[in-house]
Amino acid sequence: MKKTCQANGIKLAYQEQGQGKAVVLLHGFCGSSAYWEYIIPKLAKDCRVIAPDLRGHGDSAGPVGTYSMELFAEDIKQLLDYLDISEATLLGHSLGGYVTLAFADKYPERLHAFGLIHSTGLPDTDEARQNRYKGVERIEQEGIEPFINDLIPKLFAKNNLQSMKDTVEKARQIGFATKPEGAQNTLKGMAERSNRNAVIANTSLPVLLVAGADDQVISPDKTFSVEQQLMTAKTLPHVGHMSMYEDPAQLSEVIHKFLHSKWH
């Protein structure tokens, strides 16, 4: 069951399960907290897991204006304030990783640790930026469904598209539920995001970086764009951009080991 609160002037929906130290899971673009359905129960055995729907996604409101990564981060900060959580571990998938880095940049004192799952500290290339704006125009002209139909197959490893048809369809349906203006405003924000490799390089917090060996969206070299001593780097085999669906057992194990090695 999702709960809701007012955060940063909007209705923010979130899932919450378990007790203990707080772990916040941030989903990717055109996803929702439903992306974490196999991960939440595993982590909630000994953690307090919070998984919000980012603004414009899932059941959260999607007001007008560009959704900068800093704006998303402020939403999450106010959600933590509402839940009376002073410190958390923040783990972000794809778009959620960009938000995580914006949060770590602005509110490092609120974090135990943070991690990127199929994400990167690098900004968009010029070509990627142009493609974001083409996506904005396409959604304007055609609606969200054709855009999602093209997006979702790229998120899975090619071999998994056939063997996980039901899962791919589940991701597609979550994508269809994204508010068109929410997707457009997020595309603009992702296009304009800054280079945050320095956040990873200079942090004194433990960092987890997870890549998929077969990721067609963010290749492992882009995830591992920084090296430093406090970093745990894992490449998952036979996985594309969606390890929480493609191999949830392995992803849960990686996250669990990271959390408990950094807490004790």
mmCIF file of N, CA, C and O in Angstrom, residues 94-147:
data_model
loop_
_atom_site.group_PDB
_atom_site.id
_atom_site.type_symbol
_atom_site.label_atom_id
_atom_site.label_comp_id
_atom_site.label_asym_id
_atom_site.label_seq_id
_atom_site.Cartn_x
_atom_site.Cartn_y
_atom_site.Cartn_z
ATOM 1 N N SER A 94 19.410 4.657 -12.303
ATOM 2 C CA SER A 94 19.349 5.482 -13.516
ATOM 3 C C SER A 94 19.032 6.947 -13.159
ATOM 4 O O SER A 94 19.843 7.606 -12.506
ATOM 5 N N LEU A 95 17.872 7.470 -13.546
ATOM 6 C CA LEU A 95 17.448 8.808 -13.114
ATOM 7 C C LEU A 95 17.583 8.944 -11.601
ATOM 8 O O LEU A 95 18.057 9.969 -11.094
ATOM 9 N N GLY A 96 17.183 7.915 -10.858
ATOM 10 C CA GLY A 96 17.294 7.944 -9.405
ATOM 11 C C GLY A 96 18.726 8.142 -8.939
ATOM 12 O O GLY A 96 18.974 8.737 -7.890
ATOM 13 N N GLY A 97 19.681 7.652 -9.728
ATOM 14 C CA GLY A 97 21.089 7.868 -9.419
ATOM 15 C C GLY A 97 21.506 9.317 -9.597
ATOM 16 O O GLY A 97 22.293 9.853 -8.805
ATOM 17 N N TYR A 98 20.968 9.963 -10.621
ATOM 18 C CA TYR A 98 21.260 11.392 -10.812
ATOM 19 C C TYR A 98 20.716 12.203 -9.632
ATOM 20 O O TYR A 98 21.351 13.151 -9.164
ATOM 21 N N VAL A 99 19.525 11.803 -9.182
ATOM 22 C CA VAL A 99 18.911 12.474 -8.029
ATOM 23 C C VAL A 99 19.744 12.210 -6.768
ATOM 24 O O VAL A 99 19.978 13.116 -5.958
ATOM 25 N N THR A 100 20.201 10.977 -6.619
ATOM 26 C CA THR A 100 21.040 10.607 -5.478
ATOM 27 C C THR A 100 22.296 11.473 -5.418
ATOM 28 O O THR A 100 22.679 11.959 -4.345
ATOM 29 N N LEU A 101 22.943 11.679 -6.561
ATOM 30 C CA LEU A 101 24.155 12.504 -6.588
ATOM 31 C C LEU A 101 23.844 13.965 -6.273
ATOM 32 O O LEU A 101 24.632 14.633 -5.581
ATOM 33 N N ALA A 102 22.710 14.460 -6.765
ATOM 34 C CA ALA A 102 22.304 15.836 -6.431
ATOM 35 C C ALA A 102 22.069 15.958 -4.927
ATOM 36 O O ALA A 102 22.448 16.954 -4.301
ATOM 37 N N PHE A 103 21.464 14.917 -4.338
ATOM 38 C CA PHE A 103 21.216 14.899 -2.893
ATOM 39 C C PHE A 103 22.539 14.846 -2.129
ATOM 40 O O PHE A 103 22.752 15.599 -1.165
ATOM 41 N N ALA A 104 23.452 13.967 -2.553
ATOM 42 C CA ALA A 104 24.744 13.823 -1.873
ATOM 43 C C ALA A 104 25.570 15.098 -1.981
ATOM 44 O O ALA A 104 26.347 15.430 -1.073
ATOM 45 N N ASP A 105 25.395 15.820 -3.063
ATOM 46 C CA ASP A 105 26.081 17.094 -3.280
ATOM 47 C C ASP A 105 25.567 18.155 -2.302
ATOM 48 O O ASP A 105 26.337 18.922 -1.722
ATOM 49 N N LYS A 106 24.239 18.166 -2.100
ATOM 50 C CA LYS A 106 23.595 19.236 -1.346
ATOM 51 C C LYS A 106 23.407 18.909 0.139
ATOM 52 O O LYS A 106 23.491 19.791 0.990
ATOM 53 N N TYR A 107 23.147 17.638 0.446
ATOM 54 C CA TYR A 107 22.808 17.255 1.825
ATOM 55 C C TYR A 107 23.649 16.066 2.310
ATOM 56 O O TYR A 107 23.101 15.073 2.810
ATOM 57 N N PRO A 108 24.975 16.126 2.198
ATOM 58 C CA PRO A 108 25.782 14.959 2.587
ATOM 59 C C PRO A 108 25.606 14.569 4.054
ATOM 60 O O PRO A 108 25.737 13.395 4.411
ATOM 61 N N GLU A 109 25.259 15.547 4.896
ATOM 62 C CA GLU A 109 25.090 15.272 6.326
ATOM 63 C C GLU A 109 23.869 14.403 6.613
ATOM 64 O O GLU A 109 23.732 13.856 7.703
ATOM 65 N N ARG A 110 23.000 14.236 5.615
ATOM 66 C CA ARG A 110 21.793 13.409 5.789
ATOM 67 C C ARG A 110 22.016 11.959 5.349
ATOM 68 O O ARG A 110 21.086 11.162 5.366
ATOM 69 N N LEU A 111 23.247 11.612 4.966
ATOM 70 C CA LEU A 111 23.508 10.290 4.389
ATOM 71 C C LEU A 111 24.473 9.465 5.236
ATOM 72 O O LEU A 111 25.478 9.969 5.741
ATOM 73 N N HIS A 112 24.161 8.153 5.353
ATOM 74 C CA HIS A 112 25.119 7.151 5.847
ATOM 75 C C HIS A 112 26.042 6.737 4.709
ATOM 76 O O HIS A 112 27.227 6.470 4.905
ATOM 77 N N ALA A 113 25.437 6.588 3.530
ATOM 78 C CA ALA A 113 26.119 6.077 2.347
ATOM 79 C C ALA A 113 25.201 6.352 1.160
ATOM 80 O O ALA A 113 24.045 6.747 1.335
ATOM 81 N N PHE A 114 25.719 6.142 -0.055
ATOM 82 C CA PHE A 114 24.840 6.264 -1.222
ATOM 83 C C PHE A 114 25.339 5.366 -2.348
ATOM 84 O O PHE A 114 26.466 4.862 -2.303
ATOM 85 N N GLY A 115 24.472 5.150 -3.323
ATOM 86 C CA GLY A 115 24.848 4.253 -4.416
ATOM 87 C C GLY A 115 24.112 4.561 -5.699
ATOM 88 O O GLY A 115 23.015 5.128 -5.693
ATOM 89 N N LEU A 116 24.761 4.192 -6.797
ATOM 90 C CA LEU A 116 24.185 4.314 -8.140
ATOM 91 C C LEU A 116 23.996 2.922 -8.710
ATOM 92 O O LEU A 116 24.927 2.106 -8.710
ATOM 93 N N ILE A 117 22.805 2.650 -9.193
ATOM 94 C CA ILE A 117 22.483 1.366 -9.821
ATOM 95 C C ILE A 117 22.148 1.642 -11.280
ATOM 96 O O ILE A 117 21.154 2.299 -11.574
ATOM 97 N N HIS A 118 23.015 1.203 -12.178
ATOM 98 C CA HIS A 118 22.860 1.502 -13.614
ATOM 99 C C HIS A 118 22.711 3.006 -13.837
ATOM 100 O O HIS A 118 21.769 3.468 -14.475
ATOM 101 N N SER A 119 23.643 3.761 -13.294
ATOM 102 C CA SER A 119 23.601 5.212 -13.405
ATOM 103 C C SER A 119 25.024 5.730 -13.559
ATOM 104 O O SER A 119 25.977 4.948 -13.659
ATOM 105 N N THR A 120 25.194 7.050 -13.567
ATOM 106 C CA THR A 120 26.511 7.641 -13.805
ATOM 107 C C THR A 120 26.574 9.056 -13.252
ATOM 108 O O THR A 120 25.536 9.728 -13.144
ATOM 109 N N GLY A 121 27.777 9.472 -12.908
ATOM 110 C CA GLY A 121 27.996 10.856 -12.516
ATOM 111 C C GLY A 121 28.215 11.784 -13.694
ATOM 112 O O GLY A 121 28.254 13.009 -13.538
ATOM 113 N N LEU A 122 28.349 11.203 -14.886
ATOM 114 C CA LEU A 122 28.622 11.996 -16.082
ATOM 115 C C LEU A 122 27.367 12.711 -16.569
ATOM 116 O O LEU A 122 26.259 12.185 -16.445
ATOM 117 N N PRO A 123 27.517 13.891 -17.176
ATOM 118 C CA PRO A 123 26.372 14.567 -17.787
ATOM 119 C C PRO A 123 26.059 13.947 -19.145
ATOM 120 O O PRO A 123 26.807 13.088 -19.639
ATOM 121 N N ASP A 124 24.970 14.380 -19.759
ATOM 122 C CA ASP A 124 24.641 13.943 -21.116
ATOM 123 C C ASP A 124 25.676 14.449 -22.113
ATOM 124 O O ASP A 124 26.193 15.562 -21.980
ATOM 125 N N THR A 125 25.940 13.645 -23.121
ATOM 126 C CA THR A 125 26.663 14.145 -24.289
ATOM 127 C C THR A 125 25.738 15.081 -25.064
ATOM 128 O O THR A 125 24.521 15.116 -24.826
ATOM 129 N N ASP A 126 26.288 15.828 -26.008
ATOM 130 C CA ASP A 126 25.459 16.719 -26.832
ATOM 131 C C ASP A 126 24.385 15.927 -27.562
ATOM 132 O O ASP A 126 23.224 16.356 -27.649
ATOM 133 N N GLU A 127 24.774 14.756 -28.066
ATOM 134 C CA GLU A 127 23.805 13.924 -28.807
ATOM 135 C C GLU A 127 22.688 13.440 -27.882
ATOM 136 O O GLU A 127 21.504 13.493 -28.241
ATOM 137 N N ALA A 128 23.060 12.980 -26.690
ATOM 138 C CA ALA A 128 22.056 12.498 -25.736
ATOM 139 C C ALA A 128 21.114 13.633 -25.331
ATOM 140 O O ALA A 128 19.905 13.439 -25.202
ATOM 141 N N ARG A 129 21.676 14.817 -25.169
ATOM 142 C CA ARG A 129 20.866 15.985 -24.795
ATOM 143 C C ARG A 129 19.847 16.289 -25.894
ATOM 144 O O ARG A 129 18.667 16.539 -25.615
ATOM 145 N N GLN A 130 20.306 16.256 -27.121
ATOM 146 C CA GLN A 130 19.392 16.496 -28.248
ATOM 147 C C GLN A 130 18.290 15.452 -28.290
ATOM 148 O O GLN A 130 17.123 15.766 -28.557
ATOM 149 N N ASN A 131 18.654 14.203 -27.988
ATOM 150 C CA ASN A 131 17.646 13.128 -27.992
ATOM 151 C C ASN A 131 16.618 13.314 -26.881
ATOM 152 O O ASN A 131 15.446 12.951 -27.049
ATOM 153 N N ARG A 132 17.040 13.869 -25.758
ATOM 154 C CA ARG A 132 16.065 14.165 -24.684
ATOM 155 C C ARG A 132 15.004 15.138 -25.209
ATOM 156 O O ARG A 132 13.812 14.944 -24.991
ATOM 157 N N TYR A 133 15.455 16.192 -25.878
ATOM 158 C CA TYR A 133 14.504 17.208 -26.361
ATOM 159 C C TYR A 133 13.636 16.675 -27.496
ATOM 160 O O TYR A 133 12.463 17.051 -27.609
ATOM 161 N N LYS A 134 14.210 15.759 -28.288
ATOM 162 C CA LYS A 134 13.379 15.088 -29.304
ATOM 163 C C LYS A 134 12.290 14.253 -28.633
ATOM 164 O O LYS A 134 11.158 14.168 -29.126
ATOM 165 N N GLY A 135 12.644 13.639 -27.495
ATOM 166 C CA GLY A 135 11.661 12.870 -26.724
ATOM 167 C C GLY A 135 10.547 13.747 -26.205
ATOM 168 O O GLY A 135 9.367 13.358 -26.238
ATOM 169 N N VAL A 136 10.896 14.951 -25.744
ATOM 170 C CA VAL A 136 9.890 15.909 -25.273
ATOM 171 C C VAL A 136 8.901 16.214 -26.397
ATOM 172 O O VAL A 136 7.673 16.188 -26.191
ATOM 173 N N GLU A 137 9.429 16.474 -27.588
ATOM 174 C CA GLU A 137 8.576 16.793 -28.749
ATOM 175 C C GLU A 137 7.724 15.600 -29.139
ATOM 176 O O GLU A 137 6.544 15.741 -29.471
ATOM 177 N N ARG A 138 8.329 14.418 -29.100
ATOM 178 C CA ARG A 138 7.580 13.221 -29.510
ATOM 179 C C ARG A 138 6.402 12.966 -28.570
ATOM 180 O O ARG A 138 5.289 12.640 -29.028
ATOM 181 N N ILE A 139 6.623 13.102 -27.268
ATOM 182 C CA ILE A 139 5.527 12.900 -26.310
ATOM 183 C C ILE A 139 4.445 13.956 -26.540
ATOM 184 O O ILE A 139 3.248 13.653 -26.451
ATOM 185 N N GLU A 140 4.853 15.169 -26.853
ATOM 186 C CA GLU A 140 3.902 16.246 -27.145
ATOM 187 C C GLU A 140 3.013 15.879 -28.332
ATOM 188 O O GLU A 140 1.798 16.085 -28.324
ATOM 189 N N GLN A 141 3.619 15.288 -29.356
ATOM 190 C CA GLN A 141 2.902 14.994 -30.600
ATOM 191 C C GLN A 141 2.131 13.682 -30.550
ATOM 192 O O GLN A 141 1.023 13.579 -31.085
ATOM 193 N N GLU A 142 2.709 12.652 -29.903
ATOM 194 C CA GLU A 142 2.162 11.292 -30.012
ATOM 195 C C GLU A 142 1.609 10.739 -28.702
ATOM 196 O O GLU A 142 0.983 9.678 -28.693
ATOM 197 N N GLY A 143 1.877 11.435 -27.578
ATOM 198 C CA GLY A 143 1.508 10.874 -26.284
ATOM 199 C C GLY A 143 2.625 9.993 -25.742
ATOM 200 O O GLY A 143 3.662 9.802 -26.369
ATOM 201 N N ILE A 144 2.385 9.421 -24.573
ATOM 202 C CA ILE A 144 3.434 8.690 -23.861
ATOM 203 C C ILE A 144 3.660 7.277 -24.400
ATOM 204 O O ILE A 144 4.779 6.748 -24.374
ATOM 205 N N GLU A 145 2.617 6.617 -24.938
ATOM 206 C CA GLU A 145 2.724 5.179 -25.212
ATOM 207 C C GLU A 145 3.750 4.825 -26.290
ATOM 208 O O GLU A 145 4.549 3.906 -26.090
ATOM 209 N N PRO A 146 3.788 5.508 -27.450
ATOM 210 C CA PRO A 146 4.825 5.161 -28.433
ATOM 211 C C PRO A 146 6.236 5.376 -27.892
ATOM 212 O O PRO A 146 7.145 4.583 -28.181
ATOM 213 N N PHE A 147 6.404 6.410 -27.097
ATOM 214 C CA PHE A 147 7.701 6.693 -26.486
ATOM 215 C C PHE A 147 8.120 5.534 -25.577
ATOM 216 O O PHE A 147 9.264 5.052 -25.637
#
